[in-house]
Amino acid sequence: MAMTGVLRPGHAQIRVLNLEESIKFYRDVMGLIETGRDDQGRVYFKCWDEQDHSSYIIREAPQAGVDFIGFRVLDEATLESLESDLNAYGVETRRLPAGDLLETGERVRFTLPSGHEFELFATKTKVGNGMPLTNPGPWCADAEKGISPIRFDHALLYGPNIADVKKIFVDVLGFFMVERVIAEDNTTEVGIWLSCSHKVHDIAFVEHPEPGKLHHCSFLMESWERVLRGGDIMSMNKVEVDIGPTRHGITRGCTIYAWDPSGNRFETFMGGYHPYPDYECLTWTMDNFGQGLDYPQRKLHESFLTIVS
Amino acid sequence: MAMTGVLRPGHAQIRVLNLEESIKFYRDVMGLIETGRDDQGRVYFKCWDEQDHSSYIIREAPQAGVDFIGFRVLDEATLESLESDLNAYGVETRRLPAGDLLETGERVRFTLPSGHEFELFATKTKVGNGMPLTNPGPWCADAEKGISPIRFDHALLYGPNIADVKKIFVDVLGFFMVERVIAEDNTTEVGIWLSCSHKVHDIAFVEHPEPGKLHHCSFLMESWERVLRGGDIMSMNKVEVDIGPTRHGITRGCTIYAWDPSGNRFETFMGGYHPYPDYECLTWTMDNFGQGLDYPQRKLHESFLTIVS
Amino acid sequence: MAMTGVLRPGHAQIRVLNLEESIKFYRDVMGLIETGRDDQGRVYFKCWDEQDHSSYIIREAPQAGVDFIGFRVLDEATLESLESDLNAYGVETRRLPAGDLLETGERVRFTLPSGHEFELFATKTKVGNGMPLTNPGPWCADAEKGISPIRFDHALLYGPNIADVKKIFVDVLGFFMVERVIAEDNTTEVGIWLSCSHKVHDIAFVEHPEPGKLHHCSFLMESWERVLRGGDIMSMNKVEVDIGPTRHGITRGCTIYAWDPSGNRFETFMGGYHPYPDYECLTWTMDNFGQGLDYPQRKLHESFLTIVS
Amino acid sequence: MAMTGVLRPGHAQIRVLNLEESIKFYRDVMGLIETGRDDQGRVYFKCWDEQDHSSYIIREAPQAGVDFIGFRVLDEATLESLESDLNAYGVETRRLPAGDLLETGERVRFTLPSGHEFELFATKTKVGNGMPLTNPGPWCADAEKGISPIRFDHALLYGPNIADVKKIFVDVLGFFMVERVIAEDNTTEVGIWLSCSHKVHDIAFVEHPEPGKLHHCSFLMESWERVLRGGDIMSMNKVEVDIGPTRHGITRGCTIYAWDPSGNRFETFMGGYHPYPDYECLTWTMDNFGQGLDYPQRKLHESFLTIVS
């Protein structure tokens, strides 16, 4: 968590084209646990090892994509303080009422210069990870249903003005830069990986003319062997894979990217390293971006670079 | 890192009986990288993927054990502020001058109620992890020399008054409790695992009558396969193993414990989960402590529970 | 398979003290697939990736242990030829009728000088591994139920006269010696690992005064990670573990040993190397047997060396 | 090994465009051990865990490709008997003298209907795997130099008349069919995977108009994690990767394919299952060949299907 009190990615709300098909996909293939449905027709999921009520929410819509990403902060006082910092910085915020999202408190919502809706919240009901708080086992049956990632880990968003986005995350919210890709001019940052913890990314952005686009939501796996198992399950269920299994040079993460039935890309990955705010940001240059993207193959995969939802 | 600005375990200074033998052990068997020697005869090491100058320092002495553990904080202002908080809480501190430890700034030292010397520091030269800051690979040759852990991860210390120790870490330094072992009375905490990050432990304490004792310093490995490889290397080099490879119920960590040539126990481990300050502390009871200690075997290993240095 | 036409370990029949408890254990904890019961009250199991009807058969009896081990040979002509070779060598054989074991043809039974009942058979119904013969997946749901080993791999038997046992396996049945442990006299073989394939063992014997004893039946796992998962499942089900997870020096296998509810030891292991009949037999000496038994710990575990069923 | 006495793939001789560059590649990047050079300018390599003098031989030539593949048989009597069986079947053979290949006995050479030179031999000096025959460790330093596969495992060859090739391997040499790909007519075998052991392949052929072509030589890795490490090393050394890391549906093998500096494709893989001669051959149909080739991605990679040397 950041010293500002921003803890972690808390939830993403994703638009899907067909709700029933998507529920089946996220529950049976991805192996998320359904934790609720609300009167707006939204369906709530969590990963098996998450404690909070939900981290991934889907709603039916005519077009795929991301509605918003929310980060959990330490407590309501922190939320208020960050809201005030955002406003002082010139970011307009608005409050969404407690209960608008199931089992979730008030959220402070704002629009990023990249066109994405982003929010902070301090309260979400803990439902546990299926294991007792006393003498728990290391995993439970839920850990083997479907691809069964551990947690919703981060998202990569595409949109304009990421230099301004970066300022909000670094100067106001207390994130730090972990890695970046710079353009051929060796100066302009075209991709930024930001952490509010010692993860290699809690959120990332790529410069892109169209605002508010989703490249992928990412789910953490426990091992390289579990990434392979995930790929097997994708194949068994005719999930369309984009790239992988492979390793990124960027973040060192070991990964598969695929699409949900609506064309929202998701990632199942493991690995990376443990950066801290005192670490220098690592830089990837365009002449070596192939290695950054797909380390073994050193290839720029066209679909990966261009398709967003 | 904690919201107070405590970042991570920064260094441990360990007493060894024979310096030359210990250098060979830590360099050639453990695979740490020697980064310096000072005029007090101390030898400095770092793990291959650490950025800081050193994380593990040994000095020759008639008795094995730990001299002190130091945590890195964000910056000098944070150091000052934490010093002042400690003093306000009633903890007496003293400053060790910059340069007393090689490439390390001023340190704020204090004695824990458990009898351990503990310190905070804000400055230590970054020497890098052997890879460039631009277009780095995921690992380099150093990652395969000896057991080659990624980083110095945490320490488990034995001493009295851990209830008081806990207060300092939680109330002053901003750590949170991740797991604990309670005595047969189902109340008294006899073991506490504390985090200033989202690691399952940055430091841990076990109640023990004799003050200032070391149970183990722990080094992080990348995978369960690397833990096995480490065990192979221990055997090839006639290192005395205490327990493992196995998994702890406590923290879920997968581990081997062994002794350095002086009888200081060390751990090479991987795994665990990702707790945050809003998580409830997990509790282990004495009637199930065998599973907490050695999950597959559910056994209380006498040597593990009683031998310290 | 050996050039004589001996293919592989085909089945073991094991005595259990309580049939219902044992069925639950082997089906729900071990994750074997029950494939039948016969009018003698025997229950038949197979591992998920085996093609044959059954490989592990249990029957209720007042004392635990092994009734017999059977190896599959290529065809009925091979069976006849091996029977004739055994007889010519002086081994008395008898035929058990087809159908005595479910879905199994005639078996040629004989008693080894170690007091074990051993048999060869050529016919057992193929029931498949749960996947189609056309466009099969790499695994199916059965691969994740319980510990779920891939196959019954080998057995280690304790009894007298293993020098004579070795002659039958090597000179008549076409096995070759992969590894051996020699006594303090540096001559007498006290443990022998025999292969009829390029596995590190298809069967093994240890010299022991009492005839016909079982040290363990062994089940193959796919990876070191799956061995750990198996250990987790043992703990979750209060299975009594003997040693492991660890690696043997002997065979390089990575392993856990535990006991079924009746006190029959079993092994879940992975790894090893790929010996061929032209390889020289590897030798372990008593002064280094600790490393042979438990490579990381270099320890002689008393229970492992003395308890048999 | 087959019941005929054919043991295993013994050696491949490969043509490279630049000998010095290729020596550097196979020694420093692939991590093979150079074991000799002969007066024809050939350079001999072995994998670290192989016992025989050499398994991979390169010679400089204007065009890349494979000169011949040789399988080791049990002994000289077996060699003679197989030679006689081949001749009786109508395959013309010739003897190459002992010593023509370093440390190798007489070889029985013949031309397959696919245009490949194939040979059998019974004698090759054992040089060991760098570990003693008494109390050996599980691996040695050679196991970590470069990609460091365990052994030369198999080859996939492209050429015409594979129906006739199959007959020689199955009817004369005692191999059995493990898997096959059939054409759109659901009858014609266009790819065949053959085993003389319980490996998923000791050799494989794909129907192709041009005779004598090499698709790849394959090297066995110990784990999926080691396959990834191999991919990292390829990238660090700018090796051109074709596909992977991924899993094949065919054989279940987990793999990376890349090219040596001359354009000879090689594979580094792990996994698969354990077929025996009594198993039914698995069939892949053209309408699902994407899954057979790249299980997670279900894609037909053009380069993989068309480029040979």
PDB file of N, CA and C in Angstrom, chain C residues 14 33 46 122 127 222 239 252 286 297 306 308:
ATOM      1  N   ILE C  14      -3.336 -55.180  -1.981  1.00  0.00           N
ATOM      2  CA  ILE C  14      -2.920 -54.702  -0.667  1.00  0.00           C
ATOM      3  C   ILE C  14      -3.992 -55.048   0.363  1.00  0.00           C
ATOM      4  N   ILE C  33      -9.338 -43.876  -8.910  1.00  0.00           N
ATOM      5  CA  ILE C  33     -10.671 -44.058  -9.478  1.00  0.00           C
ATOM      6  C   ILE C  33     -11.106 -45.489  -9.215  1.00  0.00           C
ATOM      7  N   LYS C  46      -7.767 -47.543 -10.176  1.00  0.00           N
ATOM      8  CA  LYS C  46      -6.739 -47.160 -11.136  1.00  0.00           C
ATOM      9  C   LYS C  46      -6.372 -45.703 -10.924  1.00  0.00           C
ATOM     10  N   ALA C 122      -0.829 -61.060 -19.081  1.00  0.00           N
ATOM     11  CA  ALA C 122      -0.745 -60.463 -20.419  1.00  0.00           C
ATOM     12  C   ALA C 122      -2.016 -59.738 -20.817  1.00  0.00           C
ATOM     13  N   VAL C 127      -9.588 -49.583 -20.077  1.00  0.00           N
ATOM     14  CA  VAL C 127     -10.769 -48.732 -19.849  1.00  0.00           C
ATOM     15  C   VAL C 127     -10.477 -47.273 -20.185  1.00  0.00           C
ATOM     16  N   GLU C 222       3.143 -35.573 -11.318  1.00  0.00           N
ATOM     17  CA  GLU C 222       3.659 -34.910 -12.515  1.00  0.00           C
ATOM     18  C   GLU C 222       4.775 -33.911 -12.254  1.00  0.00           C
ATOM     19  N   VAL C 239      -3.603 -37.454   7.181  1.00  0.00           N
ATOM     20  CA  VAL C 239      -2.828 -38.634   6.810  1.00  0.00           C
ATOM     21  C   VAL C 239      -1.495 -38.566   7.553  1.00  0.00           C
ATOM     22  N   ARG C 252      17.322 -39.989  -7.421  1.00  0.00           N
ATOM     23  CA  ARG C 252      17.020 -38.549  -7.570  1.00  0.00           C
ATOM     24  C   ARG C 252      15.531 -38.219  -7.381  1.00  0.00           C
ATOM     25  N   MET C 286      27.127 -47.426   2.790  1.00  0.00           N
ATOM     26  CA  MET C 286      26.445 -47.193   4.065  1.00  0.00           C
ATOM     27  C   MET C 286      26.923 -45.914   4.742  1.00  0.00           C
ATOM     28  N   GLN C 297      18.547 -33.422   3.730  1.00  0.00           N
ATOM     29  CA  GLN C 297      18.785 -33.527   5.173  1.00  0.00           C
ATOM     30  C   GLN C 297      19.936 -34.468   5.508  1.00  0.00           C
ATOM     31  N   THR C 306      12.730 -48.910   9.292  1.00  0.00           N
ATOM     32  CA  THR C 306      12.367 -50.070  10.098  1.00  0.00           C
ATOM     33  C   THR C 306      10.906 -50.487   9.991  1.00  0.00           C
ATOM     34  N   VAL C 308       7.622 -51.661   8.312  1.00  0.00           N
ATOM     35  CA  VAL C 308       7.065 -52.250   7.098  1.00  0.00           C
ATOM     36  C   VAL C 308       5.704 -52.862   7.432  1.00  0.00           C
TER      37      VAL C 308
END
